[in-house]
mmCIF file of C-alpha atoms in Angstrom:
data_model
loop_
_atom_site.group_PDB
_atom_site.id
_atom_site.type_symbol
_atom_site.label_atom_id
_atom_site.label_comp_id
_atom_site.label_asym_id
_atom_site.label_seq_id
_atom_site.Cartn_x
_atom_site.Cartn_y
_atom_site.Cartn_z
ATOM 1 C CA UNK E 1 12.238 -1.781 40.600
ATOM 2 C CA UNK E 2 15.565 -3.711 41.233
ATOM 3 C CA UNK E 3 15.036 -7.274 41.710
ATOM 4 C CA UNK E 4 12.598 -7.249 45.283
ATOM 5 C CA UNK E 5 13.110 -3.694 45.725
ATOM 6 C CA UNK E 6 11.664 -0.332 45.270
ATOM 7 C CA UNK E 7 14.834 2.294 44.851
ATOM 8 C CA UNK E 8 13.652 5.632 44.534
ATOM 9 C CA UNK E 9 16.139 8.385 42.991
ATOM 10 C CA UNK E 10 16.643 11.839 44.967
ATOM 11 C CA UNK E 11 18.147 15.206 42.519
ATOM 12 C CA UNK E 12 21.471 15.536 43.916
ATOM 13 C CA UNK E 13 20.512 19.152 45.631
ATOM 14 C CA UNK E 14 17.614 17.914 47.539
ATOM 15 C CA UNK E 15 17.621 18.279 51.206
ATOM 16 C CA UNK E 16 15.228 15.796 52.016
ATOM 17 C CA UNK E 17 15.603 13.736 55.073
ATOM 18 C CA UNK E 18 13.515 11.175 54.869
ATOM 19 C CA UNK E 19 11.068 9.396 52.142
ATOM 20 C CA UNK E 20 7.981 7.818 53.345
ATOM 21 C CA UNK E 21 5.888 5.475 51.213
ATOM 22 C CA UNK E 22 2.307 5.782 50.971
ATOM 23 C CA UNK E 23 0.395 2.478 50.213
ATOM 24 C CA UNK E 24 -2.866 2.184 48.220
ATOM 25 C CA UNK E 25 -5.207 2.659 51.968
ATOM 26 C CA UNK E 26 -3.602 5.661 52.418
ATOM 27 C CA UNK E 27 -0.973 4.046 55.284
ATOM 28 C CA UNK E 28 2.182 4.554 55.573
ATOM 29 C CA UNK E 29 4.367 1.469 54.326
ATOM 30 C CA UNK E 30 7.509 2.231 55.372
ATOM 31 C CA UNK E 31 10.040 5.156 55.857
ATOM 32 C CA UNK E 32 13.255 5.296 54.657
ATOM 33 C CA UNK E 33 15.945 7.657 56.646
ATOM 34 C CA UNK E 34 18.606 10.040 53.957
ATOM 35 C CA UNK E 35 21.886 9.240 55.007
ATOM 36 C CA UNK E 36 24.391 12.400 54.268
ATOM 37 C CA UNK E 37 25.630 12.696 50.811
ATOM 38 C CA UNK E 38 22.599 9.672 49.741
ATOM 39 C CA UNK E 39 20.973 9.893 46.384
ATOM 40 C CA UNK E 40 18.747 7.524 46.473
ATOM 41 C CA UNK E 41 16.827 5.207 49.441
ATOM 42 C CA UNK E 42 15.113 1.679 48.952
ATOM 43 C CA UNK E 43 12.750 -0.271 49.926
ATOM 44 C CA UNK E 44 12.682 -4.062 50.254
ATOM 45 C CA UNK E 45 9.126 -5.092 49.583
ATOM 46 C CA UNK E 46 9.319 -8.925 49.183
ATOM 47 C CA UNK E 47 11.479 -11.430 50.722
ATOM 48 C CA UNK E 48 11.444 -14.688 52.942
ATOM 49 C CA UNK E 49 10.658 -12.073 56.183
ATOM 50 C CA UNK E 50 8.860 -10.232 54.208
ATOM 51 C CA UNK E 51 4.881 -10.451 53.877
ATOM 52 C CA UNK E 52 4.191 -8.907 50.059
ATOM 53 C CA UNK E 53 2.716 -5.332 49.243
ATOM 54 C CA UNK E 54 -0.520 -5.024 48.222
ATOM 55 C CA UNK E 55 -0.820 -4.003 44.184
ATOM 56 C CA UNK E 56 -1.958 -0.800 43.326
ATOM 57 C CA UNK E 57 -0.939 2.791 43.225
ATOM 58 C CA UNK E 58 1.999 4.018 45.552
ATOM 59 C CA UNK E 59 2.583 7.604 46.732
ATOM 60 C CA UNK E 60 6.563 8.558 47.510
ATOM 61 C CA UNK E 61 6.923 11.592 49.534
ATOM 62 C CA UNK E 62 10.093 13.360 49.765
ATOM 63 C CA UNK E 63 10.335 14.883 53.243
ATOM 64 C CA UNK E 64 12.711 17.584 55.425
ATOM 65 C CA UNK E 65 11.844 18.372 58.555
ATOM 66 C CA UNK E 66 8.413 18.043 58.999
ATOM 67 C CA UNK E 67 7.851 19.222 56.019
ATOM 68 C CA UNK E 68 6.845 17.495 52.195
ATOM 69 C CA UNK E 69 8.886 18.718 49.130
ATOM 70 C CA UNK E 70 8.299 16.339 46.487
ATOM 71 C CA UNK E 71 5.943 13.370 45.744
ATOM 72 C CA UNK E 72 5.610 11.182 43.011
ATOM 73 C CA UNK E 73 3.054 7.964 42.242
ATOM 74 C CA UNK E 74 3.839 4.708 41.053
ATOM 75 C CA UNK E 75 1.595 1.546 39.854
ATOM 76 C CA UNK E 76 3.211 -1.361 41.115
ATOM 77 C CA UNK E 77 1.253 -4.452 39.609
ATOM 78 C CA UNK E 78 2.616 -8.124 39.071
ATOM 79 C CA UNK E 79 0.218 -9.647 36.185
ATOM 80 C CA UNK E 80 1.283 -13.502 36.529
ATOM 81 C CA UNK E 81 0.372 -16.182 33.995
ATOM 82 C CA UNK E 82 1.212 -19.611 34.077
ATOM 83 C CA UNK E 83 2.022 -20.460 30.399
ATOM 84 C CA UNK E 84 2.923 -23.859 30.344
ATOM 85 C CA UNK E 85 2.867 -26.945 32.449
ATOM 86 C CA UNK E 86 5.659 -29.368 31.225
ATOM 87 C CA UNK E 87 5.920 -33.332 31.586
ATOM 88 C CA UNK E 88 9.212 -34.718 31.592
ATOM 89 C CA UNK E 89 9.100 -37.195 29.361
ATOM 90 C CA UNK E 90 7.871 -34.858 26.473
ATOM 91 C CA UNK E 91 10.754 -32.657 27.650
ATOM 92 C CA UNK E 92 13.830 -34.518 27.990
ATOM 93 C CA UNK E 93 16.122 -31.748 27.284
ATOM 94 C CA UNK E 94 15.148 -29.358 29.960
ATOM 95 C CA UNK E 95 17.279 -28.945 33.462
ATOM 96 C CA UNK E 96 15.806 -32.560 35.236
ATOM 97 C CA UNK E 97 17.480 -34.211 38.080
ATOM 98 C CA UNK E 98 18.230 -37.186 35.706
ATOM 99 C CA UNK E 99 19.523 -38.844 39.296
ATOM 100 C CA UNK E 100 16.595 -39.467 40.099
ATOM 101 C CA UNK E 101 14.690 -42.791 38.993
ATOM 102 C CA UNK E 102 11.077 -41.010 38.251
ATOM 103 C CA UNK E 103 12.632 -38.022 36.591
ATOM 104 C CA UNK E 104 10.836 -38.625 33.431
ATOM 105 C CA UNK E 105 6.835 -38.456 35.852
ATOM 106 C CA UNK E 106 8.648 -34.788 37.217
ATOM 107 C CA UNK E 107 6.575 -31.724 36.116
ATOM 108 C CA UNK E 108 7.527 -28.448 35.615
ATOM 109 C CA UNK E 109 5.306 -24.673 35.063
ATOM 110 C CA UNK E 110 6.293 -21.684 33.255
ATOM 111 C CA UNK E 111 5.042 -18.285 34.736
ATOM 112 C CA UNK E 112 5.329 -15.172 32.997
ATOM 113 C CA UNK E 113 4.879 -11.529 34.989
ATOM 114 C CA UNK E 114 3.833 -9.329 32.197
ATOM 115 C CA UNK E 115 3.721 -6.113 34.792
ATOM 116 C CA UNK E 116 6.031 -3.763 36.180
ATOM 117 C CA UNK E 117 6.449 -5.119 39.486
ATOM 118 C CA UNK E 118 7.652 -8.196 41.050
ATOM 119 C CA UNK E 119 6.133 -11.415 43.115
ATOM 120 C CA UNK E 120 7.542 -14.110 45.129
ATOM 121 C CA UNK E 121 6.110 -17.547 44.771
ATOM 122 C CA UNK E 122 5.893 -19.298 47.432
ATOM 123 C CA UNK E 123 3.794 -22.564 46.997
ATOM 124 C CA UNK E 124 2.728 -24.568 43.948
ATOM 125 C CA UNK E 125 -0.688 -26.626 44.836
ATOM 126 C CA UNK E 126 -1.669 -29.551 42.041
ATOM 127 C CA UNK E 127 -5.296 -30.636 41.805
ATOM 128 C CA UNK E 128 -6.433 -34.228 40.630
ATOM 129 C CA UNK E 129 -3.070 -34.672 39.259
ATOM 130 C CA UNK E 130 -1.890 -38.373 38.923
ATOM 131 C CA UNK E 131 0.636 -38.639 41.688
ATOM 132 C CA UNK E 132 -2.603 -37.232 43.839
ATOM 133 C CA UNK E 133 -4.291 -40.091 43.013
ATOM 134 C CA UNK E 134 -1.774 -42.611 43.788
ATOM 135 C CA UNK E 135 -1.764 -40.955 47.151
ATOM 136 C CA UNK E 136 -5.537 -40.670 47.250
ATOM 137 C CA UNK E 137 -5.387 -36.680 48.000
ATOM 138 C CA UNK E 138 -7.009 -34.498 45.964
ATOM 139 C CA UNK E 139 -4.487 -31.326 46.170
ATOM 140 C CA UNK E 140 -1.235 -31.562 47.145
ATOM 141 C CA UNK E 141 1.232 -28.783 48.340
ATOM 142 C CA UNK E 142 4.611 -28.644 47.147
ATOM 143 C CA UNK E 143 6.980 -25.057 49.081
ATOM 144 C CA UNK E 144 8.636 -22.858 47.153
ATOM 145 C CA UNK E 145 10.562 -19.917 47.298
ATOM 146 C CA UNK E 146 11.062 -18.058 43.823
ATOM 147 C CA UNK E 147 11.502 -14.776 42.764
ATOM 148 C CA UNK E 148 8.782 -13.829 39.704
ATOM 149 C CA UNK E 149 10.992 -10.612 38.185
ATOM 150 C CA UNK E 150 8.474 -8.175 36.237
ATOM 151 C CA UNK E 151 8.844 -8.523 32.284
ATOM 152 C CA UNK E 152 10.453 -12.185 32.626
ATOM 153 C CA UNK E 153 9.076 -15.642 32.130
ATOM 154 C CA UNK E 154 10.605 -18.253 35.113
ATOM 155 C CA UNK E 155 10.403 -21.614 34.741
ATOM 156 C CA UNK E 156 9.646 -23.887 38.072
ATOM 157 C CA UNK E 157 9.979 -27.636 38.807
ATOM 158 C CA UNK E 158 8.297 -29.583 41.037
ATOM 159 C CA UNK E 159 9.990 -32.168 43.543
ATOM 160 C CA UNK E 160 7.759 -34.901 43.525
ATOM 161 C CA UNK E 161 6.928 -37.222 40.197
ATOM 162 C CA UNK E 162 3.522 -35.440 39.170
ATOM 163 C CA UNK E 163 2.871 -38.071 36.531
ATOM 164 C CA UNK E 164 3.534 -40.654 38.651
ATOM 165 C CA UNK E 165 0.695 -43.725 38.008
ATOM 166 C CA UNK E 166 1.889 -46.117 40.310
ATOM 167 C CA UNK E 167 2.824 -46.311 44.123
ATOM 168 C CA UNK E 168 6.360 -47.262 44.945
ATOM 169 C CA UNK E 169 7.880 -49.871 47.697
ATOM 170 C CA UNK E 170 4.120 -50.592 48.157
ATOM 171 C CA UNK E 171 2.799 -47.228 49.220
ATOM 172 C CA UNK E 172 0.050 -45.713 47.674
ATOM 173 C CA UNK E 173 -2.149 -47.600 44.794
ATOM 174 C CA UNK E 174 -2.487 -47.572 41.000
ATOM 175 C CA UNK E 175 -4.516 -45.511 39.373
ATOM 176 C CA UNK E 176 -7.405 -47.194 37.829
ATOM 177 C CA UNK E 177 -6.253 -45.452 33.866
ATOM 178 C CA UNK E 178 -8.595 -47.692 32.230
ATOM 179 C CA UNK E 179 -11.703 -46.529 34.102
ATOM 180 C CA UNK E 180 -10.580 -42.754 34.023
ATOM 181 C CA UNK E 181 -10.759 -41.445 30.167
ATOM 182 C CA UNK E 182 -9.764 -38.003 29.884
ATOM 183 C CA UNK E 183 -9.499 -35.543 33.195
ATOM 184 C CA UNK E 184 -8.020 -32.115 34.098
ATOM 185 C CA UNK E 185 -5.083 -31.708 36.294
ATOM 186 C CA UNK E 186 -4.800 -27.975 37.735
ATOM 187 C CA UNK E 187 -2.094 -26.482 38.852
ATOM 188 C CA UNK E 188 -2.185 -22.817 41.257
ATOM 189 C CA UNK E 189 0.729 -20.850 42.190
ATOM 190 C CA UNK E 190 0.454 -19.456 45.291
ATOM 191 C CA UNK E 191 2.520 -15.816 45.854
ATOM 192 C CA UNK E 192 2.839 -13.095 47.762
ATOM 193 C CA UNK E 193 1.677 -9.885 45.824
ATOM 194 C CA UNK E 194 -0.499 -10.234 42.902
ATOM 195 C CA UNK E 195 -3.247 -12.891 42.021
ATOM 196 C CA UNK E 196 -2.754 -16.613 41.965
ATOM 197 C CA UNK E 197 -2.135 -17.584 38.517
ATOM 198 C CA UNK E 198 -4.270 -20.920 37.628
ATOM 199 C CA UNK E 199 -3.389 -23.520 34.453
ATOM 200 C CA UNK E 200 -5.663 -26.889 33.742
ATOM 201 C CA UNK E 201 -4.068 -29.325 31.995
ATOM 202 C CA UNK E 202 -6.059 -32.390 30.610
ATOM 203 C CA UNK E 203 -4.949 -36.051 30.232
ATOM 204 C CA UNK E 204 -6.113 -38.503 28.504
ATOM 205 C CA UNK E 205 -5.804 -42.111 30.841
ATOM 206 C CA UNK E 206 -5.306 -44.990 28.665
ATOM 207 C CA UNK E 207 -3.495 -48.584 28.652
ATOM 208 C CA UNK E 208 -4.422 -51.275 31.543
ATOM 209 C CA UNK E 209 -4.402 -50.261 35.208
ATOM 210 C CA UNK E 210 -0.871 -51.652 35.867
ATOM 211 C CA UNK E 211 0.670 -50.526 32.228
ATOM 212 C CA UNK E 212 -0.619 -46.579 32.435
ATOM 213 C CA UNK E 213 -0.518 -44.822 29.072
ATOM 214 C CA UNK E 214 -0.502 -40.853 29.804
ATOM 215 C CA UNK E 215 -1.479 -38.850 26.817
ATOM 216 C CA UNK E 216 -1.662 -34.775 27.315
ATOM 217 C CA UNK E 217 -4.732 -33.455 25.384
ATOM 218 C CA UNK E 218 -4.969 -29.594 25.788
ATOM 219 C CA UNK E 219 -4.435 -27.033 28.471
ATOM 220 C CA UNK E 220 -4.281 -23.814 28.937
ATOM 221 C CA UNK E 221 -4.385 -20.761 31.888
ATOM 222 C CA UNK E 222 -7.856 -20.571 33.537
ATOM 223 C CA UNK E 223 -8.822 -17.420 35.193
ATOM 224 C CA UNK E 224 -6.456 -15.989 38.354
ATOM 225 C CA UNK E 225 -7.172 -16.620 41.716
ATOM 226 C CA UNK E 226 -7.087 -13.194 43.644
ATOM 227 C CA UNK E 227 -5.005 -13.564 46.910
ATOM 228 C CA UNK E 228 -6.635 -12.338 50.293
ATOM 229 C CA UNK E 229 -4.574 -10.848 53.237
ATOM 230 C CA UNK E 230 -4.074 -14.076 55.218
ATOM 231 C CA UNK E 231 -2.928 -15.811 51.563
ATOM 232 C CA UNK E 232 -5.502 -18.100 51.284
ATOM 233 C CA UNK E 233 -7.751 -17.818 48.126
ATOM 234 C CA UNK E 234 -10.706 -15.679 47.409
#
């Protein structure tokens, strides 16, 4: 893997002319044409056209003429894991837009692709987090478009004030954080290929309804989400 792509290496004598690739049904993926002289052929499987592959075991198939003559397999599997979710003000030394007058309610997630293949994430939905109260929503979606590299941790920020308590410029309404106590805020990444990783954070509500003290308890990853074919989860 190089970045999105699949390159697969040809021995320098081989006459192939073209290499197909064989998804886990048993369908062909895509085929790649040899140009004269080529070594090697690739194939982009994610991108902003792109829709994802499906995870699981590949075939490559060397082929001249109509003929096959070479094959290899390869696992391609993204294992995501959201490791960390990260308020602002406990992190004041991390990459915020400090132009911004809420930048210390801004939130940001850690993911970490512990496989040998990459993802694309593409949404970020928070659940029962504080802004969603203010705006009396239970989930809301925030669009993304970030590469998940295999073996590397990536860290993602959200554009709206997550920890925001209080509506601005008269929008919205406070949340009531004296009647609350402790509750969980969840956070799902939505990508392309792989399942959706899941964290739950929980927060402790405290102070008077128009003073809100925010206090992070615990939190941890909960268990993935699996992806379906139109993207929605299972």
């Amino acid at each position: 893997m190089t970045g999105t792509d699949l390159v697969v290496e040809l021995a320098s004598d081989s006459n192939a002319d073209s290499v197909n690739l064989i998804n886990p049904n048993g369908e062909m993926n895509s085929l790649q044409r040899v140009h004269e002289g080529a070594t090697q052929v690739t194939f982009q499987l994610l991108g902003e056209a792109e829709d994802g592959y499906t995870p699981g075991e590949y075939r490559v198939v060397a082929v001249a003429g109509d003929e096959p003559i070479g094959k290899t397999t390869i696992s391609l599997e993204p294992e995501l894991t959201i490791t960390d979710v990260m308020w602002a003000q406990n992190h004041p030394d991390m990459d915020w837009d400090k132009d911004r007058s809420t930048w210390q309610q801004l939130a940001a997630f850690s993911i970490e692709n512990t496989g040998n293949a990459p993802s694309f994430l593409t949404m970020s939905r928070w659940t029962d987090a504080p802004l969603c109260r203010v705006k009396s929503q239970e989930t809301m979606e925030f669009g993304h478009n970030t590469l998940l590299p295999a073996g590397e941790t990536t860290t993602v920020y959200s554009s709206a004030p997550i920890y925001q308590t209080e509506g601005r410029l008269g929008m919205g309404a406070h949340v009531n954080c004296s009647d609350l106590g402790t509750a969980p805020l969840t956070v799902t990444g939505a990508v392309q290929a792989g399942a959706n990783p899941s964290y739950s954070q929980t927060i402790e509500y405290g102070g008077t309804n128009n003073s809100c003290e925010l206090t992070i308890v615990d939190g941890g990853p909960t268990d993935s989400t699996q992806k379906t074919s139109n993207g929605e989860d299972a």
